[in-house]
C-alpha cells in the first residue's frame, strides 16, 4: 500500500511539473496597491491572448505600495522565480525607474504603457506611449492649420513640458511669419483664476493647455468663470483622454475647443474591452467597485495595457518561445533570450486599440495616427486626422461665414459644374427627343446637384470632362491634370462624380463633406458551383465528430457486454421449465452487444432487449444519444444535398496577392485606387503595386473596361476598384461579384477651389440630405432601380454553404451519454453486490468468498454461460439431470397417455455425450412439464 501511495504522489508531482514547465507561460506585472483597474485590464488582456492557446499565458500580478522601491524590487525578484517571460509596470515613476535598472541589468524585457522621461535611454524598456517629440508635432501641425500666430501655452507641471518641444521651436522653423507665444505654469494651489485674469488682460485668445485628465475639467471651469471661454477664444487640449471628459458645461459657450483621440470609445472593440474590465474589477474588488470605467474613465493608459499585452504575446507566439527566463536576483546573470525578444518586438507592426503599434529605429513609438475632434453643441465631432506621413488632414472644417448672407451667398448665382460620364454618377439621358442643356444628363451626381441647387437657390450648367481624367499631380510638369486642373484654374466652380477625397487632392482644392463613403475592394467572377461529391453523405459531420461517434459506438458496446456480466438479472435460465438449472445464459455476448448498439444507430432495433436496470439505463442513454445524432445527421444531410457548394478561387486581397490560380489583376490607370497601392507602406499592398507597375498591360483606362476583362472567358482577371462602383456593376452583371472586404475607408466629395466660401453651405446641405435619408433613397434609385438595376437581386439567394457539425454542436449529447453510462456502471455494481449478499445469506456461505468467486467469473470473460454454484435438490424438486433421465423412461402420445419405451441400460444412458443432452433439452421441455403432472 505504501508503494501505491508513493507512486500516486510521484505521478501527481510530475503532472504539476509538466503543467508548470510546459503549459504555463508566466507574464509578470507590478502595479500599485489599490489600482484595481490596471490589474483588471492586464488580466483581461492576458486572458484574451490565451484563448485557444495550447500553452496559455498566465498573468502573475504583484501589488506594491505606490513609490516603495524596496517592495517593487522584492516583487521583481519574486516574479523572476516563476519562469518569467516579461514584466509590465510599475505605474509610479520612482518604482518604474528602479525596476528599469534591474531589467536592464538582467536583460529582462519590460513593457511600459506610461510616459517616462527615460523612455529613450533604457534599452530593455519597450514603451508603447507615443514619443513626446512626435506627439508635440501633432499639435504644432494643428496650430499651423488654424493659423495661430499669437497663443499662450498653459501647462500644469514641469514633467509635462517636454510635450511642447516642437511647438516651442515653431518660431525657428517658420521664417515668413512672426509667431508670438507665452508660457504660463499653473500654480499648485488649485486656484488658477488670478493667472487666467492676467492672460485675459494680455489680449491672448488662443490657448494650448497641457494638463492631466483629473484637473482638466477644473481648469476649463475656472477659465469659463474668468471669461476667457467665449466665441472669441480657442482652446487646444493636449491631453489624449480629452474625449472621455464630460464637456456638457462648455459646449454651448461658443469657444472652439479642439483635442485628439487615439481610439473611439464607442467602437465595438472598445466597448467589449470595457465590459470585460468592469467585470474583472468587480471580481477583484469583491464588489466594492461596480463600474470601473464609469468611475475612472477609459484612459489611454488602460487601453495601452491591452495593446502592450497584445503586442508582446504576439511576439512570443511568433517566435515560438516555450521557455521562460531562468535568472534570479541572487545569481546576477542575464537572460540570454531577452535581447532577441526586445529586438523582435521593436520590428513588429500590429493594429491595437490605440491604432498601429510600431517603433522607429530608436525603439520609440513615433509613427501613429490620431483623430482630431472639436466640441460642438451636439458633442464631439471628428474634423480631421493626423499621421506621421501626411501630417494634419482636415476631413470636415466648419468655415465661418465670410459674407453676411451666409448660406444665401449662393442665391441667384450661376456656376459651372464639371462632371464625367461615369455611371451611375453622370450619364446621358435616354430619350427619343432631342435634349439640350442640363436635360441631356442624369444620374446620382446630377440629381444631387439638383437638390443642392434647390436648397441654396443657385443656377448651374454642366460641363463634361471628355477624357474622363479626374486629376493627379504630374511630378514631371509639376502640374495637376484633368478635373483638378480646371477647378484650380477657375474654369469650373465645382466638380462632382466618383471623385475620391485624398490628402494630395485636398492640399490642392477644397472638398465638401463626403456624400458617399466607400473603400477599395475586388471585382471578380462569381464563385463556380462545385460538382456533387460522391461521398457527400459523410459531409454532415466533421471528421472529429465521426471519430467520436465511432468511439462512442465501440465504448457503449463494450460497456453493455461488461454490464451484462455484472448484472445478475441478465443471467437467465435458458429453459424456464427447469426450476433448478445447472447453468445460466447471458444474451449480451460481445457480438450481441455490438449488434444491439448498431441496430439502435441505424434505427432498426434488434431481437435483444436489456433486462437489468443497469443495462436498461445504458441502453436508454444510447437510444437518446442515437436519437439526437441521427436527427442532427438527417437535418444537416438535407442541407448538404440541397445547398450547392461554391468554389472560391480568392476570398481576400491576400489570396489575390498570393495568386494560387494564376489570376492577373489591375486597376484604373492613374486613378485613386492605383495611387492607394502606390503610396501605401503596407508590405502586401506594396507587393501588389509592384506587380501592377511591372505589368502595365493589366491596367485599364476605365472601370467598364475592367468589368469586360473580368467577364472575359479568355482571361482570368480581377479588377480593383471602389466598392460603390462594384455594387453598381454587380446589380447589373450576374456573373461577377464583390470579393473580400474593404481595404481602406474614404469618401466622394464635391471639389471646389481652395478657400472657397461655398464649402460650408454645400457641406451643410449634404449633411441635411443625409439626415433626412434622401441620399440613401437616391442611391437605391440609381443603383437598384434605374438602368437595369436589381436584375441580380434574387440570384444566388442562399446565405452560404452548409457547414458540417463539429463537436461543439453535439458535444452535450456525448456528455449525457457518458453520465448515463457511468450511472449504469454504478447500478450494475450495486445489483451484483446485492445479488451476492442474497445468495450468501440464502445458502449460508461467506459473503466475501461468494463475492470473490463472482468477480473471478465476471472478469474471466469466459463465454455467455454461467454455472449455478448453489442449487436446491431436496423435497419434491428434481434436478435437471434427473428430469432428463426420466425423459428416457417416459414417452407420451398426443393425448398425454404414457407409453412404455424399450428398456435402456443405465450405463448406455450415462454414456451419451453432452451435445446430445443439450440437443434434447429444448425438444423435451414440453414433455418435462407433462411428466410433472404424474410425479
PDB file of N, CA, C and O in Angstrom, residues 891-899 926-927 930 933:
ATOM      1  N   UNK A 891     -42.471 -41.838 -22.291  1.00  0.00           N
ATOM      2  CA  UNK A 891     -42.873 -41.259 -23.567  1.00  0.00           C
ATOM      3  C   UNK A 891     -44.366 -41.034 -23.512  1.00  0.00           C
ATOM      4  O   UNK A 891     -45.090 -41.740 -22.823  1.00  0.00           O
ATOM      5  N   UNK A 892     -44.812 -40.045 -24.258  1.00  0.00           N
ATOM      6  CA  UNK A 892     -46.225 -39.679 -24.248  1.00  0.00           C
ATOM      7  C   UNK A 892     -46.725 -39.613 -25.665  1.00  0.00           C
ATOM      8  O   UNK A 892     -46.004 -39.229 -26.588  1.00  0.00           O
ATOM      9  N   UNK A 893     -47.961 -40.044 -25.809  1.00  0.00           N
ATOM     10  CA  UNK A 893     -48.566 -39.893 -27.122  1.00  0.00           C
ATOM     11  C   UNK A 893     -49.211 -38.512 -27.213  1.00  0.00           C
ATOM     12  O   UNK A 893     -49.073 -37.689 -26.314  1.00  0.00           O
ATOM     13  N   UNK A 894     -49.944 -38.308 -28.265  1.00  0.00           N
ATOM     14  CA  UNK A 894     -50.530 -36.975 -28.445  1.00  0.00           C
ATOM     15  C   UNK A 894     -51.574 -36.651 -27.429  1.00  0.00           C
ATOM     16  O   UNK A 894     -51.917 -35.508 -27.242  1.00  0.00           O
ATOM     17  N   UNK A 895     -52.166 -37.656 -26.706  1.00  0.00           N
ATOM     18  CA  UNK A 895     -53.208 -37.387 -25.699  1.00  0.00           C
ATOM     19  C   UNK A 895     -52.666 -37.426 -24.295  1.00  0.00           C
ATOM     20  O   UNK A 895     -53.374 -37.678 -23.334  1.00  0.00           O
ATOM     21  N   UNK A 896     -51.383 -37.287 -24.126  1.00  0.00           N
ATOM     22  CA  UNK A 896     -50.717 -37.310 -22.818  1.00  0.00           C
ATOM     23  C   UNK A 896     -50.821 -38.678 -22.161  1.00  0.00           C
ATOM     24  O   UNK A 896     -50.739 -38.785 -20.939  1.00  0.00           O
ATOM     25  N   UNK A 897     -51.016 -39.728 -22.913  1.00  0.00           N
ATOM     26  CA  UNK A 897     -51.035 -41.075 -22.348  1.00  0.00           C
ATOM     27  C   UNK A 897     -49.649 -41.664 -22.401  1.00  0.00           C
ATOM     28  O   UNK A 897     -48.932 -41.548 -23.395  1.00  0.00           O
ATOM     29  N   UNK A 898     -49.288 -42.312 -21.306  1.00  0.00           N
ATOM     30  CA  UNK A 898     -47.938 -42.850 -21.170  1.00  0.00           C
ATOM     31  C   UNK A 898     -47.795 -44.094 -22.025  1.00  0.00           C
ATOM     32  O   UNK A 898     -48.655 -44.938 -22.081  1.00  0.00           O
ATOM     33  N   UNK A 899     -46.632 -44.216 -22.687  1.00  0.00           N
ATOM     34  CA  UNK A 899     -46.254 -45.392 -23.488  1.00  0.00           C
ATOM     35  C   UNK A 899     -44.944 -45.900 -22.938  1.00  0.00           C
ATOM     36  O   UNK A 899     -43.973 -45.143 -22.825  1.00  0.00           O
ATOM     37  N   UNK A 926     -41.456 -29.572 -23.222  1.00  0.00           N
ATOM     38  CA  UNK A 926     -42.902 -29.765 -23.011  1.00  0.00           C
ATOM     39  C   UNK A 926     -43.161 -31.096 -22.317  1.00  0.00           C
ATOM     40  O   UNK A 926     -44.019 -31.225 -21.428  1.00  0.00           O
ATOM     41  N   UNK A 927     -42.355 -32.142 -22.656  1.00  0.00           N
ATOM     42  CA  UNK A 927     -42.543 -33.457 -22.024  1.00  0.00           C
ATOM     43  C   UNK A 927     -42.228 -33.400 -20.544  1.00  0.00           C
ATOM     44  O   UNK A 927     -42.851 -34.070 -19.735  1.00  0.00           O
ATOM     45  N   UNK A 930     -45.218 -32.047 -18.810  1.00  0.00           N
ATOM     46  CA  UNK A 930     -46.285 -33.041 -18.738  1.00  0.00           C
ATOM     47  C   UNK A 930     -45.958 -34.123 -17.701  1.00  0.00           C
ATOM     48  O   UNK A 930     -46.826 -34.618 -16.992  1.00  0.00           O
ATOM     49  N   UNK A 933     -46.846 -33.604 -14.034  1.00  0.00           N
ATOM     50  CA  UNK A 933     -48.240 -33.790 -13.590  1.00  0.00           C
ATOM     51  C   UNK A 933     -48.477 -35.213 -13.069  1.00  0.00           C
ATOM     52  O   UNK A 933     -49.458 -35.499 -12.421  1.00  0.00           O
TER      53      UNK A 933
END
